[in-house]
XYZ file of C-alpha atoms in Angstrom:
337
model
C 63.479 24.573 17.543
C 64.100 28.286 17.039
C 63.606 30.952 19.714
C 60.143 32.428 20.232
C 59.469 36.070 21.034
C 56.329 38.141 21.686
C 54.835 40.994 19.672
C 52.285 42.984 21.660
C 49.996 45.791 20.495
C 48.717 46.147 24.060
C 45.157 45.621 22.764
C 42.303 47.609 24.254
C 39.299 45.292 24.363
C 35.638 46.209 24.100
C 34.563 47.442 27.515
C 38.173 47.794 28.637
C 40.578 50.700 29.088
C 44.093 51.642 28.027
C 45.206 51.496 31.662
C 44.102 47.886 32.002
C 45.660 46.981 28.638
C 49.032 48.344 29.721
C 48.881 46.449 33.004
C 47.997 43.318 31.031
C 51.024 43.867 28.780
C 53.364 44.002 31.746
C 51.762 40.898 33.246
C 52.059 39.028 29.944
C 55.733 40.046 29.695
C 56.363 38.640 33.162
C 54.750 35.358 32.130
C 56.677 35.358 28.826
C 59.921 35.754 30.738
C 59.082 32.711 32.864
C 58.074 30.753 29.748
C 61.472 31.380 28.133
C 60.532 33.838 25.379
C 63.561 35.734 24.089
C 62.100 39.185 23.344
C 59.029 41.225 24.150
C 58.293 43.894 21.537
C 55.687 46.663 21.572
C 54.291 48.151 18.369
C 53.794 51.843 17.554
C 50.354 52.844 16.288
C 48.552 56.161 16.628
C 44.910 57.235 16.716
C 43.813 53.596 17.054
C 41.031 52.936 19.560
C 42.196 49.340 20.006
C 45.926 49.928 20.615
C 47.410 51.291 23.858
C 51.107 51.288 22.888
C 51.252 54.648 21.046
C 53.945 56.046 23.382
C 56.065 53.012 22.622
C 59.264 53.916 24.448
C 57.284 54.740 27.605
C 55.571 51.341 27.519
C 58.907 49.604 26.886
C 60.265 51.202 30.055
C 57.200 50.110 32.028
C 57.544 46.516 30.790
C 61.318 46.423 31.257
C 60.963 47.659 34.841
C 58.602 44.776 35.574
C 60.937 42.114 34.152
C 64.591 41.230 34.637
C 66.024 39.079 31.831
C 63.809 39.130 28.726
C 64.859 41.556 25.989
C 62.339 44.383 25.552
C 61.980 46.620 22.537
C 60.054 48.189 19.704
C 58.512 46.248 16.918
C 58.777 48.860 15.866
C 59.420 52.551 15.999
C 57.962 54.149 12.857
C 60.872 56.451 12.117
C 59.062 58.809 9.687
C 57.086 60.029 12.723
C 60.179 61.078 14.669
C 63.426 63.003 14.551
C 66.265 60.445 14.771
C 67.909 62.332 17.649
C 64.755 62.070 19.761
C 64.596 58.294 19.272
C 68.321 58.000 20.025
C 67.807 59.841 23.302
C 64.756 57.763 24.222
C 66.428 54.433 23.528
C 69.703 55.636 24.988
C 67.757 56.301 28.177
C 66.221 52.823 28.046
C 69.615 51.223 27.401
C 71.073 53.141 30.358
C 68.314 51.909 32.663
C 68.130 48.322 31.335
C 71.588 47.572 29.861
C 71.888 44.675 27.440
C 68.126 44.219 27.115
C 66.876 46.864 24.647
C 65.966 46.207 21.001
C 65.103 48.897 18.454
C 63.140 47.713 15.447
C 62.667 50.396 12.779
C 59.843 50.669 10.271
C 59.008 53.011 7.397
C 55.202 53.000 7.629
C 53.636 55.817 9.677
C 51.540 53.476 11.843
C 48.602 55.803 11.216
C 46.736 57.698 8.499
C 47.991 60.876 6.823
C 45.966 63.218 9.031
C 47.407 61.580 12.140
C 50.923 61.746 10.681
C 50.487 65.495 10.240
C 49.262 65.758 13.840
C 52.540 64.119 14.886
C 54.247 67.205 13.408
C 56.188 65.294 10.768
C 56.018 66.125 7.083
C 54.934 63.605 4.456
C 56.772 65.454 1.687
C 60.132 63.669 1.918
C 61.598 61.515 -0.848
C 62.344 57.801 -0.779
C 65.909 58.433 0.412
C 64.838 60.084 3.688
C 64.201 56.835 5.530
C 67.619 55.211 4.894
C 69.326 58.495 5.797
C 67.303 58.728 9.006
C 68.170 55.127 9.921
C 71.892 55.752 9.411
C 71.717 59.024 11.349
C 69.973 57.259 14.221
C 72.470 54.403 14.302
C 75.379 56.852 14.237
C 74.135 58.498 17.431
C 74.961 55.264 19.256
C 78.569 55.265 18.052
C 81.268 56.647 20.367
C 81.461 60.434 20.174
C 84.035 61.678 17.641
C 86.277 64.723 18.099
C 84.461 67.857 16.991
C 81.037 66.165 16.868
C 78.453 68.923 17.336
C 75.338 66.838 18.075
C 75.341 63.809 20.300
C 72.696 61.658 21.975
C 72.955 61.966 25.750
C 72.318 59.280 26.831
C 72.879 57.157 23.754
C 76.429 57.543 22.456
C 78.452 54.376 22.979
C 75.559 52.358 24.383
C 74.456 48.877 23.317
C 71.099 48.813 21.514
C 70.271 45.959 19.137
C 68.954 47.333 15.830
C 66.442 45.516 13.614
C 64.911 46.441 10.290
C 61.189 45.738 9.941
C 59.211 45.267 6.778
C 56.332 43.741 4.882
C 57.842 44.132 1.401
C 61.158 43.923 -0.408
C 62.050 47.533 0.527
C 62.837 46.683 4.137
C 64.556 43.478 3.033
C 66.896 45.400 0.725
C 67.738 47.996 3.362
C 68.323 45.383 6.071
C 70.629 43.499 3.705
C 72.554 46.635 2.706
C 73.085 47.703 6.342
C 73.842 44.201 7.607
C 70.981 44.215 10.107
C 68.671 41.441 11.305
C 65.305 41.525 9.537
C 61.821 41.066 10.994
C 59.035 40.450 8.467
C 55.381 41.179 9.269
C 54.032 37.887 7.959
C 51.407 37.856 10.739
C 49.312 40.421 8.818
C 51.018 41.008 5.429
C 52.405 37.699 4.157
C 52.026 38.342 0.417
C 55.694 39.118 -0.291
C 57.166 36.862 2.387
C 59.034 34.462 0.113
C 60.299 37.210 -2.199
C 61.472 39.396 0.688
C 63.342 36.496 2.285
C 65.104 35.733 -1.000
C 66.079 39.390 -1.446
C 67.381 39.730 2.106
C 69.368 36.508 2.130
C 70.868 36.930 -1.349
C 71.826 40.607 -0.940
C 73.021 40.531 2.696
C 76.316 42.264 3.447
C 78.091 41.370 6.703
C 78.523 44.279 9.102
C 79.694 45.116 12.608
C 76.157 44.260 13.702
C 75.775 40.858 12.054
C 77.983 38.443 10.115
C 75.216 36.505 8.341
C 71.493 36.939 7.591
C 69.120 36.575 10.520
C 65.353 36.528 10.004
C 62.511 36.734 12.487
C 58.996 36.131 11.175
C 55.702 37.223 12.697
C 53.088 34.530 13.194
C 49.646 34.579 14.794
C 49.324 31.795 17.341
C 45.999 31.348 19.095
C 46.206 28.267 21.273
C 43.838 26.658 23.728
C 43.297 23.238 25.244
C 40.960 22.277 22.387
C 40.761 23.175 18.712
C 37.198 24.428 19.152
C 38.109 26.849 21.935
C 41.119 28.155 19.999
C 38.968 28.765 16.929
C 36.468 30.644 19.085
C 39.209 32.847 20.579
C 40.518 33.533 17.071
C 37.208 35.130 16.066
C 38.253 38.289 17.938
C 41.122 38.854 15.501
C 38.931 37.963 12.520
C 36.343 40.526 13.581
C 39.038 43.144 14.114
C 40.422 42.583 10.598
C 36.975 42.779 9.043
C 36.209 45.995 10.936
C 39.529 47.518 9.882
C 38.960 46.548 6.256
C 35.540 48.190 6.349
C 36.947 51.401 7.802
C 35.568 50.753 11.292
C 38.626 50.109 13.486
C 37.903 49.896 17.181
C 38.597 47.979 20.390
C 39.237 44.239 20.131
C 35.841 42.493 19.986
C 34.808 39.676 22.280
C 34.906 36.211 20.680
C 31.737 34.810 19.174
C 30.465 31.379 18.285
C 30.907 30.988 14.542
C 30.104 27.351 13.739
C 29.165 28.036 10.130
C 32.163 30.203 9.296
C 30.158 33.380 8.737
C 33.203 35.544 9.516
C 35.212 33.804 6.808
C 32.394 34.481 4.352
C 32.308 38.171 5.359
C 36.076 38.607 5.229
C 36.516 36.407 2.187
C 39.850 36.550 0.410
C 41.071 39.352 2.681
C 40.984 37.152 5.780
C 42.471 34.152 4.015
C 45.362 36.196 2.645
C 46.114 38.504 5.584
C 45.876 35.784 8.224
C 47.431 32.929 6.253
C 50.414 32.843 8.649
C 48.282 31.809 11.602
C 48.365 28.722 13.786
C 45.123 28.103 15.639
C 44.288 25.101 17.753
C 45.172 22.647 20.500
C 48.724 22.021 21.767
C 49.334 19.283 19.203
C 48.123 21.457 16.310
C 50.284 24.366 17.501
C 53.329 22.139 17.826
C 52.909 20.838 14.288
C 52.128 24.302 12.929
C 55.263 25.832 14.400
C 57.438 23.026 13.070
C 55.927 23.292 9.580
C 56.285 27.091 9.462
C 59.950 27.012 10.462
C 60.656 24.192 8.014
C 58.964 26.088 5.167
C 60.593 29.471 5.783
C 63.933 28.682 7.420
C 63.205 31.349 10.042
C 65.902 31.961 12.656
C 63.332 33.234 15.184
C 59.561 33.506 15.376
C 57.708 36.472 16.838
C 54.382 35.246 18.169
C 51.410 37.559 18.443
C 47.948 36.794 19.773
C 44.972 39.142 19.777
C 42.876 37.380 22.416
C 40.057 39.169 24.240
C 40.368 37.488 27.634
C 43.717 38.169 29.298
C 43.930 34.809 31.080
C 43.220 33.002 27.808
C 45.890 35.102 26.099
C 48.470 34.185 28.724
C 47.494 30.530 28.377
C 47.911 30.750 24.594
C 51.507 31.929 24.993
C 52.133 29.204 27.560
C 50.964 26.522 25.117
C 53.187 27.951 22.358
C 56.189 27.871 24.705
C 55.435 24.269 25.647
C 55.253 23.395 21.944
C 58.674 25.015 21.410
C 60.159 22.992 24.275
C 58.677 19.742 23.024
C 60.001 20.358 19.518
C 63.455 21.080 20.956
C 63.302 17.867 22.995
C 62.346 15.834 19.939
C 65.160 17.413 17.922
C 67.689 16.586 20.638
C 66.416 13.024 20.848
C 66.824 12.485 17.112
C 70.257 14.131 16.876
């Protein structure tokens, strides 16, 4: 079985606060470390009432300080919002404090609307070539300083940060392949181009100093509980959140509701079925089978599990069940080898 990692938006729940969400993120990371997850990534979003991880590098430091072995990073930093030097300095600082544990996933989307992007003091007027240039500039700041180099990242130069390219289309796949970087695809909310993007990345990949062969990590929603019925009930929080977002009413993560007749699926319609098609919801046995089927279908090298669950204890339990499913699948594979 492949490695599992965690993607966390540090969700602010209805009736909750950002402070509590951030404490919950650190607690979940500590549990994830004990459960054997490989990475713990925080996502950058801005002006979102349901997301507490806007200052992503700050939250990464908070989580890394509360853990000791799990890799911690950004899934991702939305580079159009930032000057590459600033991100190099931030992640150089993190790599200095937590050596060998920091990942830097890079995305092209703003993680916000246009008005919010302007409030971040970054222009939207650049051309399509700005993002690749910014990525290369950022990566170069982590190279050893060259004679006569005028601008350097301090800290940053010569430090070990693992770079990833993120994407939900073929654009990120092409850039990851061209730069020889590992690729993380957002199949947990935008699975439409999954198969095409994987084909592009794998067929166009060029080995680099970072990676000698393609390496793919796929996002997957896993909402697990001791019974299928309870898992389906927990999953209604994410369904409601998607419906609210689609209707222009984003907000805190709603509490789960009883939905025996599937009214949420009727309200969300094709949008829910498409956006959340890479989701595994159910009891331990259903999760175990779902993980095995997803890896078999996609050939993923890693899976990044995310779970938007209202109750923190239930969320922790969901990640525990997913880890147990991973271990059982590994045991079965060893037994049949």
